[in-house]
């Protein structure tokens, strides 16, 4: 059996982990396909000119019945690269810093088992990892969109994913699965294309953002827009970047992804060195951590994309769109099995919001499972606390598959 | 009995409330006294040049035994003006927008009863409402401090308050009381000058900030420092102001002052009008509310003060300073009765942090009372949910007074 060496860099230096063919999908490739040659009609009524680039990765093999497809939807800052490694240093040596965002969950023998299932993950519309977004060139004008990019919705993202499936010759998925904003897409899928979904797995998500969620998002957007280097969205043309604003938005985001308890355990009140008694210096480790997260983010993400994506999240309103305000009414359109997973310490999309959806489904006799995982890692749990999550996913997906094909 | 008309402005227009002499201290005056002619030695080791201005207000009358003094400590953005009204429109007509920040709690027959007690509230060191802070002129150089103002601590603020009491001829207070950062000052008082304090009332506070608290503070500070109009702290000299940065800091603050539940009740997902499908426009009421709070704040508060005050809050560490890391050890120095008040929905300084202090005091047989008030208003509850709070304060203060003097 092949073994891979994976070189990871941390603040402490470079370390190596080893994985076998049985533990990772290994080296992956992001493909880009051009869809919607005539343009894409958006929920806003606007038309996004075609063709539209869609970046995606696949893992595992499509079986002859095409019944083993799992569509994975990513969260705010994710990409199509959900599993494996994106670059090779040498034969069988991978750069660990290009690890897929859900490597712990997707792969051979993992929660989403690539030995059994054909996994697709695409970068969603409006993002900046290969799929058309505000940094793309408008094919009609030959210029970068920037703020002329239309406001998009979760529904628009799902419409693009549906077109990708059509392109790949897939009529129906075994499961659509996602955490956080990925969970919103899974929810949208189940009601927008109910005949195409056998099951929806909704992790650490909500049917619509709370006022507090919107509040955090709007402060983040304000930080970006207030940065003079944002230049009304035209920073690319001016050769600048609103690093400070985007970094502040990311820092705020990070606070909401962690729990107070996990921050206390990880950083507590530890000083970097000691009190600086200097008003514009970082004193505490948690400050330096957030600053580092902000800096790292501005090197890999686009500021306008951040605006469009958080707006899509704020606009998302399942009960409003499908049930005239009622979650129960909305879910009446569903034809799939559901699995909801929440995490006890998630205060961004707390368990109560999963329970609300589960209750609505139960009340109309829909097939729904629910697991609340005990975890201290807050909203980030779905990315880091993957052991129980993986077991839960595996059991559910296998059961959906058995019900259909065995 | 005299009756006052109070003209209040809201977004909906002007409305009038009426109060009698029995319901408010009425028109108040902020006095400024110069203390520490030789300068003030700070906990950092630096010396702040004298004299130091201290702004304060008093309500009620000092009795002959001087045993009826209540020292009120304000929170982050507060001032010496805790009760009554600061300006008169006409005879017996007050401008309601100059209402004291704790008008519901301090006054005749109220929780802190100005008919019985002599109440003092002073603006703390480093603030921008009359007491020396970064916007003050350095008496040694004749120039505004700005960033040359030294980093100060809660202990330094308390030292200044202690000097004000000396100036007023007061040796011991019946109670020192404060909410939020005011509660930190009350805690500090009880251990820094244990012989001067009969009781300490600590409301919605903590013995030290959690990593999450520090995280929110540091993002706020970053937003200010990142604003190009901050000019390295020298914005006053340049005739500009870091409005955007300070406004973002305030918006973040506001989210932490409210609970998710109260935001949902107040704003929910209500649109200002409808979806704008415009990426840099506010869509939701909660966005416009936060934007309004930010704008209002930059008209009344100084950006550098915000930096110094939040730093003082982050540095505050009662167990570290007095107990080598142990809260129990720290409280051994206490000689006063304590009352702790927390609010069920406060997630900035949650009830658990009050309970931790109460438990430490109980374990060493100190005289401590504790009330957790059911409230949905989050951290702000101590300012807005004042009915039960007032009853609790009244009962406790009267009991302390009776024990001593009746």
mmCIF file of C-alpha atoms in Angstrom, chain A residues 254-268 342-348 351 372-386 388, chain B residues 212:
data_model
loop_
_atom_site.group_PDB
_atom_site.id
_atom_site.type_symbol
_atom_site.label_atom_id
_atom_site.label_comp_id
_atom_site.label_asym_id
_atom_site.label_seq_id
_atom_site.Cartn_x
_atom_site.Cartn_y
_atom_site.Cartn_z
ATOM 1 C CA UNK A 254 -13.125 34.095 14.536
ATOM 2 C CA UNK A 255 -14.502 35.166 17.882
ATOM 3 C CA UNK A 256 -17.917 33.867 16.836
ATOM 4 C CA UNK A 257 -16.467 30.567 15.579
ATOM 5 C CA UNK A 258 -14.890 29.721 18.933
ATOM 6 C CA UNK A 259 -16.601 29.314 22.278
ATOM 7 C CA UNK A 260 -15.716 31.425 25.277
ATOM 8 C CA UNK A 261 -14.685 28.200 27.040
ATOM 9 C CA UNK A 262 -12.363 27.061 24.267
ATOM 10 C CA UNK A 263 -10.767 30.515 24.137
ATOM 11 C CA UNK A 264 -10.223 30.380 27.884
ATOM 12 C CA UNK A 265 -8.648 26.944 27.612
ATOM 13 C CA UNK A 266 -6.490 27.861 24.633
ATOM 14 C CA UNK A 267 -5.394 31.368 25.646
ATOM 15 C CA UNK A 268 -6.883 32.321 28.993
ATOM 16 C CA UNK A 342 -25.395 20.626 16.156
ATOM 17 C CA UNK A 343 -22.642 21.253 18.687
ATOM 18 C CA UNK A 344 -23.343 22.058 22.322
ATOM 19 C CA UNK A 345 -21.013 25.059 22.544
ATOM 20 C CA UNK A 346 -21.912 26.604 19.160
ATOM 21 C CA UNK A 347 -23.318 30.054 19.963
ATOM 22 C CA UNK A 348 -23.295 31.315 16.352
ATOM 23 C CA UNK A 351 -28.408 23.775 18.944
ATOM 24 C CA UNK A 372 -26.250 17.212 19.324
ATOM 25 C CA UNK A 373 -22.535 16.628 19.803
ATOM 26 C CA UNK A 374 -20.986 17.645 23.128
ATOM 27 C CA UNK A 375 -18.036 19.823 22.234
ATOM 28 C CA UNK A 376 -16.255 22.859 23.616
ATOM 29 C CA UNK A 377 -15.041 24.161 20.263
ATOM 30 C CA UNK A 378 -18.035 26.329 19.424
ATOM 31 C CA UNK A 379 -19.138 26.746 15.835
ATOM 32 C CA UNK A 380 -15.736 25.522 14.602
ATOM 33 C CA UNK A 381 -16.519 22.088 16.050
ATOM 34 C CA UNK A 382 -17.796 20.841 12.710
ATOM 35 C CA UNK A 383 -14.303 21.353 11.292
ATOM 36 C CA UNK A 384 -12.199 20.297 14.266
ATOM 37 C CA UNK A 385 -14.242 17.968 16.471
ATOM 38 C CA UNK A 386 -14.772 15.430 13.739
ATOM 39 C CA UNK A 388 -18.247 11.682 16.594
ATOM 40 C CA UNK B 212 -13.335 36.339 24.690
#
